[in-house]
Short mmCIF file of C-alpha atoms in Angstrom, two decimals:
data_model
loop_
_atom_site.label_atom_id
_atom_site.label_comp_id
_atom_site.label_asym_id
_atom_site.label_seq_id
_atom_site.Cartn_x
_atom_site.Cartn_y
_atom_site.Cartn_z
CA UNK M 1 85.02 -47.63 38.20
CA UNK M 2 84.73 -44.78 40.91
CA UNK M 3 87.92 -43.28 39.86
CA UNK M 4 87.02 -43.80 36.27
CA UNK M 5 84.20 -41.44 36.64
CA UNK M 6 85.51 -39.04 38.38
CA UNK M 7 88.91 -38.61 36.36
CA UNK M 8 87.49 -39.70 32.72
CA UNK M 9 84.80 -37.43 30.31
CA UNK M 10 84.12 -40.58 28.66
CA UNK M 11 83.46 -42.91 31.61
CA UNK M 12 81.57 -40.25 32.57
CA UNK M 13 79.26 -39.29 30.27
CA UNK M 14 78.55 -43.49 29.65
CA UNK M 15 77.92 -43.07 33.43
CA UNK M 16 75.24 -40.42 32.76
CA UNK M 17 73.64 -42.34 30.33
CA UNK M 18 73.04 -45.90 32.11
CA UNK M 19 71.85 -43.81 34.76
CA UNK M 20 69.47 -42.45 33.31
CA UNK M 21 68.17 -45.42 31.58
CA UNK M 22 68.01 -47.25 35.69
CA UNK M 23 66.50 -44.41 36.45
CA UNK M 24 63.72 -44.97 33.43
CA UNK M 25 63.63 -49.11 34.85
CA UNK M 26 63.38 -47.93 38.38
CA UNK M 27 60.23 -45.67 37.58
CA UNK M 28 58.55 -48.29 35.48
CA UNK M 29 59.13 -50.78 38.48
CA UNK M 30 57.58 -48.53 41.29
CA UNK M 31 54.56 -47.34 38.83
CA UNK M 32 51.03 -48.82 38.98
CA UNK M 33 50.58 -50.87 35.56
CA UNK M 34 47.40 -49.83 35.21
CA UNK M 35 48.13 -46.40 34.59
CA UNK M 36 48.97 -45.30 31.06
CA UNK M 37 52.82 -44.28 30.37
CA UNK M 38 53.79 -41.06 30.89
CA UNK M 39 55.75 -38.57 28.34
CA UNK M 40 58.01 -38.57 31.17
CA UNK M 41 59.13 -41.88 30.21
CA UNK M 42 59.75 -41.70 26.37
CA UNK M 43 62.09 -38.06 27.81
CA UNK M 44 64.00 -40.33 30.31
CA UNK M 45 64.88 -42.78 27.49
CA UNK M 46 65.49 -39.94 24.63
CA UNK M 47 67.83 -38.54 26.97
CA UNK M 48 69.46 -41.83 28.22
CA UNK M 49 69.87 -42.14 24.08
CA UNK M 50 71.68 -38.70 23.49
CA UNK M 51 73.54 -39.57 26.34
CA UNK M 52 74.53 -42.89 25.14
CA UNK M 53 75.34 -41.10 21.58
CA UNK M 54 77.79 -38.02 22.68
CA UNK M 55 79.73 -41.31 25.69
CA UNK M 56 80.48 -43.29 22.49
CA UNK M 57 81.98 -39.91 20.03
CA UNK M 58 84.09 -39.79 23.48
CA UNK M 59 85.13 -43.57 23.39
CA UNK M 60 85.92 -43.21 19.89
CA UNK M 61 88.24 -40.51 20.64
CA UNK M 62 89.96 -42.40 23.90
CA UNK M 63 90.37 -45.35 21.10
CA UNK M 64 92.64 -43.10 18.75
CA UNK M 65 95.08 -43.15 21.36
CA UNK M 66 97.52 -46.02 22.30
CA UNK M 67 98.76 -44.75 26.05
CA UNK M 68 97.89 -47.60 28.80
CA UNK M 69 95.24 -45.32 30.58
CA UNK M 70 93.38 -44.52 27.66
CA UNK M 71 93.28 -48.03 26.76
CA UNK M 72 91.94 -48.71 30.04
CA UNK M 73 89.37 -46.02 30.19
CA UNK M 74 88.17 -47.10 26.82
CA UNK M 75 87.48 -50.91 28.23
CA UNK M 76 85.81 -49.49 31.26
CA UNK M 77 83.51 -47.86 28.80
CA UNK M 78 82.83 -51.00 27.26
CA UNK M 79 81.90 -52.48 30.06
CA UNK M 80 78.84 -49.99 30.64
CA UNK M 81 78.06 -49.96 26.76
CA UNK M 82 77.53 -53.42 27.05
CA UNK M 83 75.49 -53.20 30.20
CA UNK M 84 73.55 -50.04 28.22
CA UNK M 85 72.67 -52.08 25.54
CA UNK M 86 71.95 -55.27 26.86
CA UNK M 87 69.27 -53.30 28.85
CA UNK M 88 67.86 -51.61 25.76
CA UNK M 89 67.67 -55.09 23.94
CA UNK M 90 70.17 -54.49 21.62
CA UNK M 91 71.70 -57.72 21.60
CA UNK M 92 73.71 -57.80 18.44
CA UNK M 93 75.28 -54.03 18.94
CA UNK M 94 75.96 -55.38 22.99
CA UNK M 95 77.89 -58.86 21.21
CA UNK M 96 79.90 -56.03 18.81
CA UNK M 97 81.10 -54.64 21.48
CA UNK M 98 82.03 -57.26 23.46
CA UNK M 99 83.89 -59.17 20.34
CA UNK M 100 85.94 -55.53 20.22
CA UNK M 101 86.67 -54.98 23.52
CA UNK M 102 87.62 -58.75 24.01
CA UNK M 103 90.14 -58.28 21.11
CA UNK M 104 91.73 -55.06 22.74
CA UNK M 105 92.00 -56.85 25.86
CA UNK M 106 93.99 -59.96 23.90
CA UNK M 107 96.45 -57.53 21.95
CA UNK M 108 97.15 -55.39 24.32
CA UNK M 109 100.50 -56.63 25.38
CA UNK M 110 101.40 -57.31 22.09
CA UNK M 111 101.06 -53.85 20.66
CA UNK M 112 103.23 -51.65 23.84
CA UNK M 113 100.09 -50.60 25.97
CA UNK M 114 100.78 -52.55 29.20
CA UNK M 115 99.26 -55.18 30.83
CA UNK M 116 95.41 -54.66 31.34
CA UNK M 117 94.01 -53.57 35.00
CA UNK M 118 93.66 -57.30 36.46
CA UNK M 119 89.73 -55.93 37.83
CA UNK M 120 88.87 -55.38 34.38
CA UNK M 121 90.26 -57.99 32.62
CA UNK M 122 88.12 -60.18 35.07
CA UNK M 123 85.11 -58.60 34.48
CA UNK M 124 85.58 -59.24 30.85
CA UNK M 125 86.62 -63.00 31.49
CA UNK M 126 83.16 -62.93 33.18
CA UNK M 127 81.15 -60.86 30.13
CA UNK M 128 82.76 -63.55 27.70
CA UNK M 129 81.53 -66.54 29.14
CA UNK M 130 78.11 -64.63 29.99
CA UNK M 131 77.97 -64.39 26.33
CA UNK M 132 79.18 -68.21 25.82
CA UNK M 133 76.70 -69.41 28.05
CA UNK M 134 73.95 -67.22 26.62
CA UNK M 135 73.91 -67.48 23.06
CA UNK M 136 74.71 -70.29 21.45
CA UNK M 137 77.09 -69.50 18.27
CA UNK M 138 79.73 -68.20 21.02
CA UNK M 139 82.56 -69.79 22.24
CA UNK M 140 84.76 -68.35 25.05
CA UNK M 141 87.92 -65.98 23.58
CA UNK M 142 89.49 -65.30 26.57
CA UNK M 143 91.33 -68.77 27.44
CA UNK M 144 93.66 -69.75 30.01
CA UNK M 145 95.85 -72.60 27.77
CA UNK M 146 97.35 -73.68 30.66
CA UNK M 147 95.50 -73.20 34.18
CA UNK M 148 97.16 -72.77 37.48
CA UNK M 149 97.38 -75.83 39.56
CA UNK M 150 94.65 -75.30 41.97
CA UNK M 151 95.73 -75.01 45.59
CA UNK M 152 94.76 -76.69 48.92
CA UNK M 153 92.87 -73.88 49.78
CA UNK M 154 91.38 -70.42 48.26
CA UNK M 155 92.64 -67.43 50.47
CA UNK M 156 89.44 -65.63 49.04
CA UNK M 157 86.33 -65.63 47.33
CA UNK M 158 87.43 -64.26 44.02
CA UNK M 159 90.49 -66.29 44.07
CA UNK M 160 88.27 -69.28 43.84
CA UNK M 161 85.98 -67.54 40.90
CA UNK M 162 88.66 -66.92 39.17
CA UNK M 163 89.62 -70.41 38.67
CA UNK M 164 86.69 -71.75 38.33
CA UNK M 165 85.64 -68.81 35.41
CA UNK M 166 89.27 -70.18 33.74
CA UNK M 167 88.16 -73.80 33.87
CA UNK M 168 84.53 -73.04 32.69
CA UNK M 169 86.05 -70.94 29.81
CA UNK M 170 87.55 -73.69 28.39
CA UNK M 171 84.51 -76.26 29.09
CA UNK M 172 82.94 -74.21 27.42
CA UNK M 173 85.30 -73.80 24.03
CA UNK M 174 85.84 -77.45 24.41
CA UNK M 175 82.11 -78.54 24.37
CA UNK M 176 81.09 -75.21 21.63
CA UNK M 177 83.78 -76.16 19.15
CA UNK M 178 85.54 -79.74 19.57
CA UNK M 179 82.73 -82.05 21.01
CA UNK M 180 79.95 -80.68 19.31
CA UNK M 181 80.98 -82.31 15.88
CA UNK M 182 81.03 -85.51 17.00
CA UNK M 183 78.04 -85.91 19.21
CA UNK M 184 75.59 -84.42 17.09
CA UNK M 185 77.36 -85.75 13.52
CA UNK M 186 79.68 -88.65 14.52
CA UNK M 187 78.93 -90.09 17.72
CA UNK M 188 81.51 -93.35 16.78
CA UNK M 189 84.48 -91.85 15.54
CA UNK M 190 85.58 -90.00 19.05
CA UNK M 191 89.65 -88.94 19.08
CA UNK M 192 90.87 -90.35 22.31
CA UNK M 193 92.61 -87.03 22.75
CA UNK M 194 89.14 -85.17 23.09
CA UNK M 195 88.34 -87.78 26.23
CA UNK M 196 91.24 -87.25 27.48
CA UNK M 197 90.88 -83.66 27.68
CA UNK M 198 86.97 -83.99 28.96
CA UNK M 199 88.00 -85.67 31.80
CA UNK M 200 90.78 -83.84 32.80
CA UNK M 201 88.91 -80.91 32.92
CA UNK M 202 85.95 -83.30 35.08
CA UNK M 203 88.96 -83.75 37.45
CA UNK M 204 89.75 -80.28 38.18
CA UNK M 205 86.40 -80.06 38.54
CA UNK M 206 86.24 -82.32 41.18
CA UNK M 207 89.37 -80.49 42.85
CA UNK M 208 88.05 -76.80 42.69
CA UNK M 209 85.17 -78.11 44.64
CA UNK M 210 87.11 -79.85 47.24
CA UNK M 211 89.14 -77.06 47.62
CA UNK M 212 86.30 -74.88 47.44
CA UNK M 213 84.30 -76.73 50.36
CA UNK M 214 86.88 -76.50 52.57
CA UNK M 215 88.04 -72.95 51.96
CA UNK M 216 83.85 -71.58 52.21
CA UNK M 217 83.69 -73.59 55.80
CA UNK M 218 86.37 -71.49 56.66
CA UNK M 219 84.70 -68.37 55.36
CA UNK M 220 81.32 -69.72 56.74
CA UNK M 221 82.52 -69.87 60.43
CA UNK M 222 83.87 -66.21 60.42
CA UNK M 223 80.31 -65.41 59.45
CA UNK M 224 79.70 -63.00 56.15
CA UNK M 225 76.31 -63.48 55.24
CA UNK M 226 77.29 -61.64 52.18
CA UNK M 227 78.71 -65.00 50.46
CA UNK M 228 75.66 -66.27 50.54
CA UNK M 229 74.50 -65.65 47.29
CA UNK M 230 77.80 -65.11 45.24
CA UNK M 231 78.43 -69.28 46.87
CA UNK M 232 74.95 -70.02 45.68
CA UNK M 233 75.79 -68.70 41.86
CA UNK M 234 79.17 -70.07 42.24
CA UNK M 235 77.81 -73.91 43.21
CA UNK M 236 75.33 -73.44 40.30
CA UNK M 237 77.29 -72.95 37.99
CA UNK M 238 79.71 -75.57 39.37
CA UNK M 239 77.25 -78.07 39.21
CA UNK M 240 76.26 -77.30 35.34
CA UNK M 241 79.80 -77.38 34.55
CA UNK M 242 80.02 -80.88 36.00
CA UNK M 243 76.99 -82.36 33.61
CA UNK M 244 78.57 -80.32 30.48
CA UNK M 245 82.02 -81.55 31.05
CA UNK M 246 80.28 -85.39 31.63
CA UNK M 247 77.70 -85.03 29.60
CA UNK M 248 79.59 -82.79 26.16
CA UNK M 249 80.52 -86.08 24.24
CA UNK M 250 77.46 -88.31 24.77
CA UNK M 251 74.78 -88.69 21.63
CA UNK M 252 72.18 -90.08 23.96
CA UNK M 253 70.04 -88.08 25.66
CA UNK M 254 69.51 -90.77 28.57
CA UNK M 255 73.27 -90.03 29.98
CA UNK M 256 71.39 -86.87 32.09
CA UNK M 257 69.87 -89.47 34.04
CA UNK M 258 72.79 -89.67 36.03
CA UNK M 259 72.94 -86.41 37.20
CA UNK M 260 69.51 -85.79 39.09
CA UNK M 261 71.24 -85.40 42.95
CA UNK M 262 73.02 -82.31 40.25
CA UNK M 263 69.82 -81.21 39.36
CA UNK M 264 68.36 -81.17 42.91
CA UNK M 265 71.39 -79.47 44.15
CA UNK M 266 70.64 -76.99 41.65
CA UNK M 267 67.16 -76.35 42.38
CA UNK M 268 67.77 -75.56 45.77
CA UNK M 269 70.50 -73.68 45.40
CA UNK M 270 68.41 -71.48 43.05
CA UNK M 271 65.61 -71.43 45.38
CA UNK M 272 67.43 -70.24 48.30
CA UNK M 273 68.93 -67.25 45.71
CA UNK M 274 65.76 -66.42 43.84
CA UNK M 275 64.15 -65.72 47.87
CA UNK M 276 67.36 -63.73 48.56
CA UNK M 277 66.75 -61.67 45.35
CA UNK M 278 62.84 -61.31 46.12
CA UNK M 279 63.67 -59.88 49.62
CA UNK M 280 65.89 -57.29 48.59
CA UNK M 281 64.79 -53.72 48.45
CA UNK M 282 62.63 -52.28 45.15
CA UNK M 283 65.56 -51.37 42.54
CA UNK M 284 67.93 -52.57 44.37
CA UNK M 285 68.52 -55.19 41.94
CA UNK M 286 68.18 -53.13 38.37
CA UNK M 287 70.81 -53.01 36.02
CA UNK M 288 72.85 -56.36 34.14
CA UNK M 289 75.50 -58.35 36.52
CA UNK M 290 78.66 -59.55 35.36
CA UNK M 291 78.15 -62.34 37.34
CA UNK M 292 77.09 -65.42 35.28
CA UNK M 293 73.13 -65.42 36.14
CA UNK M 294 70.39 -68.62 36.89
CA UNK M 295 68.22 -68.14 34.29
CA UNK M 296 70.42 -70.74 32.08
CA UNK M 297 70.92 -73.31 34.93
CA UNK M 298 67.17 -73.35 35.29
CA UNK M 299 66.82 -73.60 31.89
CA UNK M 300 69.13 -76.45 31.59
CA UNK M 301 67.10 -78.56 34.49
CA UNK M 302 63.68 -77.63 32.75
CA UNK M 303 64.91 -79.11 29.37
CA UNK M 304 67.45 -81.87 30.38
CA UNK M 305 66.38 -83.11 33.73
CA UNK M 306 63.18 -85.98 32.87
CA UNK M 307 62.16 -86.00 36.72
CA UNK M 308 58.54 -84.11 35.46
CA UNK M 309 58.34 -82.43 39.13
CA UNK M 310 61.73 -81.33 39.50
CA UNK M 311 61.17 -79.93 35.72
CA UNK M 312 58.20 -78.32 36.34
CA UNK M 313 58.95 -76.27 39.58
CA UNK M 314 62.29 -74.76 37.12
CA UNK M 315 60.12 -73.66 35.05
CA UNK M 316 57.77 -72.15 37.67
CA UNK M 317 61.04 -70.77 39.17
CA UNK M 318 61.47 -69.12 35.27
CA UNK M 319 58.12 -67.55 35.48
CA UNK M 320 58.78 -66.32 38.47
CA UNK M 321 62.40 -64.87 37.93
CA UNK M 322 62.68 -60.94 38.28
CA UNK M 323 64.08 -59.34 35.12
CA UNK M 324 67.97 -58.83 35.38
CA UNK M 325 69.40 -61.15 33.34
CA UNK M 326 69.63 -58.98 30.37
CA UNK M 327 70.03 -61.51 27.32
CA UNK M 328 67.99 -64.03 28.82
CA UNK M 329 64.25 -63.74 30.46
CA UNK M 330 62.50 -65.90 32.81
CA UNK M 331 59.60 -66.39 31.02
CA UNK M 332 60.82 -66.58 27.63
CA UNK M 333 62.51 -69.94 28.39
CA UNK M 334 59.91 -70.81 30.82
CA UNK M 335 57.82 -71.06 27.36
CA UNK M 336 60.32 -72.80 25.52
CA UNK M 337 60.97 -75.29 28.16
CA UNK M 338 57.27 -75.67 28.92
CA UNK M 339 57.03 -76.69 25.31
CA UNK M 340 59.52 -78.88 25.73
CA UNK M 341 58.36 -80.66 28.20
CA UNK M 342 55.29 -80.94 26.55
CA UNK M 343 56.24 -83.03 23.63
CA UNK M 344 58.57 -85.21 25.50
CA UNK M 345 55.80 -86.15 27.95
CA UNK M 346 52.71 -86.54 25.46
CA UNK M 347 51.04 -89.64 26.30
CA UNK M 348 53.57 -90.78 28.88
CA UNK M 349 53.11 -91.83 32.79
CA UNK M 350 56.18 -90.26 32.80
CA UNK M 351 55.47 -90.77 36.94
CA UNK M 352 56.08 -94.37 36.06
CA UNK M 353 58.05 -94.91 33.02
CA UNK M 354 60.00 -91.92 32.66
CA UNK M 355 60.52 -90.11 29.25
CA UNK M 356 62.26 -92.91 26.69
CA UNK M 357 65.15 -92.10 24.77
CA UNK M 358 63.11 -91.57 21.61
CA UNK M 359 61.06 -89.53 22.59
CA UNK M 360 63.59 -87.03 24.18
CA UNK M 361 64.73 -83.59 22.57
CA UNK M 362 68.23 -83.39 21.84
CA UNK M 363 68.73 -79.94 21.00
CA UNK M 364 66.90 -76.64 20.97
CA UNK M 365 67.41 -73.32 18.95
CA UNK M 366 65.08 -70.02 19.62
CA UNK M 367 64.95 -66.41 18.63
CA UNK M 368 62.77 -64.18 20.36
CA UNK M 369 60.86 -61.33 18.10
CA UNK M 370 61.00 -58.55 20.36
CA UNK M 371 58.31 -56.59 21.31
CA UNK M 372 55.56 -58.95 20.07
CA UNK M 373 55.61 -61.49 22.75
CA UNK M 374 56.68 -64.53 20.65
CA UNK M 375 59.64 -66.86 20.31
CA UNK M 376 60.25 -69.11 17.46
CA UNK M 377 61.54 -72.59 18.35
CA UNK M 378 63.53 -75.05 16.21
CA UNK M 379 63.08 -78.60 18.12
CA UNK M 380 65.70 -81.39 16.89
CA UNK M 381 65.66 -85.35 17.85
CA UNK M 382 66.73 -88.36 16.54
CA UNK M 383 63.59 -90.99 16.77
CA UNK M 384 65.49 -93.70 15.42
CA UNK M 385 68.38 -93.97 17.47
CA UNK M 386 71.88 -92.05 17.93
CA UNK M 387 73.19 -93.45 14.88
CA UNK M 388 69.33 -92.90 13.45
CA UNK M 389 68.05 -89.70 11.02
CA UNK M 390 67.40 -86.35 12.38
CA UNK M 391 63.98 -85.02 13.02
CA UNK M 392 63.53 -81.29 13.01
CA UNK M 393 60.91 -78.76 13.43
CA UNK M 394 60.02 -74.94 13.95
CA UNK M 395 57.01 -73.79 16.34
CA UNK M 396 56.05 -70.44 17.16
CA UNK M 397 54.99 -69.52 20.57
CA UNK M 398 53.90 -66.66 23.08
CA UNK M 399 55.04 -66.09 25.96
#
């Protein structure tokens, strides 16, 4: 990315202008809230906007060429586009430019430009299942048909990510756009091949982690505190995969029972990174990773986990969360989930009886109205059974 700016008018200038805009966050961080904003700040964000407006004529222009390094410069521009926008809340325009930079990234060694950088056609891999696990209607587009066997041990880090981001990818696809049909519409009527493909995908599962234990001890005992919270993110995520991959074909909402050492796992692996985030310097955490984030994992126990306490103190953990995830804020599930939660326990010693299957949400839509500080929530269950009617409703709540 270094080299990018330096050598590149168009990286450069889409440099500039997410810059600025950190610049605008970083500001609003350090100020007092009390005070009243400043002209200063609607400048900083018209100029992060011109900026933004001249870096995209330029990645226009690097597009109307076919050479390998304009290609490249022109996905490295995406990349901070993305990032730009995501920050500004412009979700759909951020998704648009994804969807186009994804498809560059597929054709390009089908139309004489080269293979792509292997950096930045990882850091897409990551963006698409960011956008997978964030909204809903996605489904992972770069897929690895047929994954690498994995190894006895990872020689680093990101050799380890990068398997498990190629596994998750196609969780992900499977449980988005094969599974989905049949455990929301016909639970009965399973193909054997889809169960044979969920667990084969549990079992490498199982393997990554094996090899992944073994391979972090070895890390551990040379002593990089810097793993810590990449291995935290990585375990989350692990763990989430695990109850998707088990979980994906299931119609009853009871089968998450099974999971709860998961769901502590989770919870303290989240802990210990949400203190590591909360200790590190003012701003030093601003901007959108292309790491896969915890907001969704939390999310996931707050809404699927029906241990009330181990529920509740996600959702606290939501509240709490410091505002980098981009797509997805803290307290905007926090509400959701709270809600959630809510309904399920109405009436219930839950501390006794648990939450019965009846009485459990199966599936949750939401779209936040920006700037007004409410979400509105389709909630979907089936009272009657898995093989019963669906019951549906919308609420609309502040957050």
């Amino acid at each position: 990315m270094i080299q990018g700016v330096l050598g590149d008018a168009a990286i450069r200038q889409c440099a500039v202008a997410m810059s600025v805009l950190m610049l605008e966050a970083d500001f609003k961080l350090q100020s007092t809230t009390c005070l009243p904003s400043s002209p200063y700040d609607d400048a900083r964000h018209k100029l992060a906007l011109k900026k933004y407006g001249k870096a995209l004529s330029s990645v226009r222009e690097l597009l109307s060429h076919s050479d390998p390094q304009s290609v490249q410069a022109a996905l490295l521009c995406g990349i901070i586009c993305i990032w730009f926008e995501v920050l500004i809340k412009d979700h759909l325009s951020a998704l648009s430019h994804l969807d186009r930079c994804l498809s560059i990234v597929q054709m390009s060694r089908f139309r004489g430009r080269g293979e792509i950088d292997v950096d930045i056609k990882e850091a897409y891999v990551k963006l698409d299942i960011q956008a997978a696990v964030h909204v809903g209607a996605w489904s992972p587009v770069l897929l690895v048909k047929k994954t690498k066997s994995i190894p006895y041990i990872f020689d680093t880090f990101e050799a380890a990510e990068q398997m498990f981001n190629a596994e998750y990818a196609n969780l992900i696809y499977l449980s988005r756009r094969l599974t989905s049909t049949y455990r929301y519409h016909q639970p009965d009527g399973i193909p054997l091949e889809l169960l044979a493909n969920a667990q084969l995908l549990q079992e490498h599962l199982e393997q990554w982690n094996s090899t992944f234990n073994s391979s972090y001890s070895c890390q551990k005992a040379q002593g990089d505190p810097r793993m810590t919270s990449q291995v935290c993110l990585l375990l989350i995520h692990y763990h989430m995969a695990v109850i998707t991959a088990s979980t994906c074909l299931y119609a009853e909402e009871m089968i998450y029972d099974r999971f709860l050492p998961n769901f502590n796992y989770m919870i303290r692996l989240a802990d210990k990174l949400v203190s590591w985030w909360h200790n590190q310097p003012a701003g030093s955490t601003l901007g959108v990773p292309v790491d896969m984030g915890v907001v969704q994992p939390l999310y996931m126990i707050a809404t699927k986990c029906r241990t009330t306490s181990l529920r509740q103190k996600a959702i606290r953990m939501l509240l709490a969360m410091p505002n980098n995830e981009g797509v997805w804020e803290g307290p905007i599930v926090a509400s959701v989930a709270q809600r959630a939660k809510d309904i399920e326990e109405l009436g219930l010693d839950v501390e006794r009886d648990g939450v019965p299957e009846f009485r459990r949400i199966h599936a949750i839509g939401f779209e936040v109205a920006q700037g007004t500080g409410r979400v509105h929530v389709e909630f979907r269950r089936r009272p009657n059974g898995m093989d019963g009617e669906w019951e549906w409703w919308k609420e609309c709540l502040s957050y």
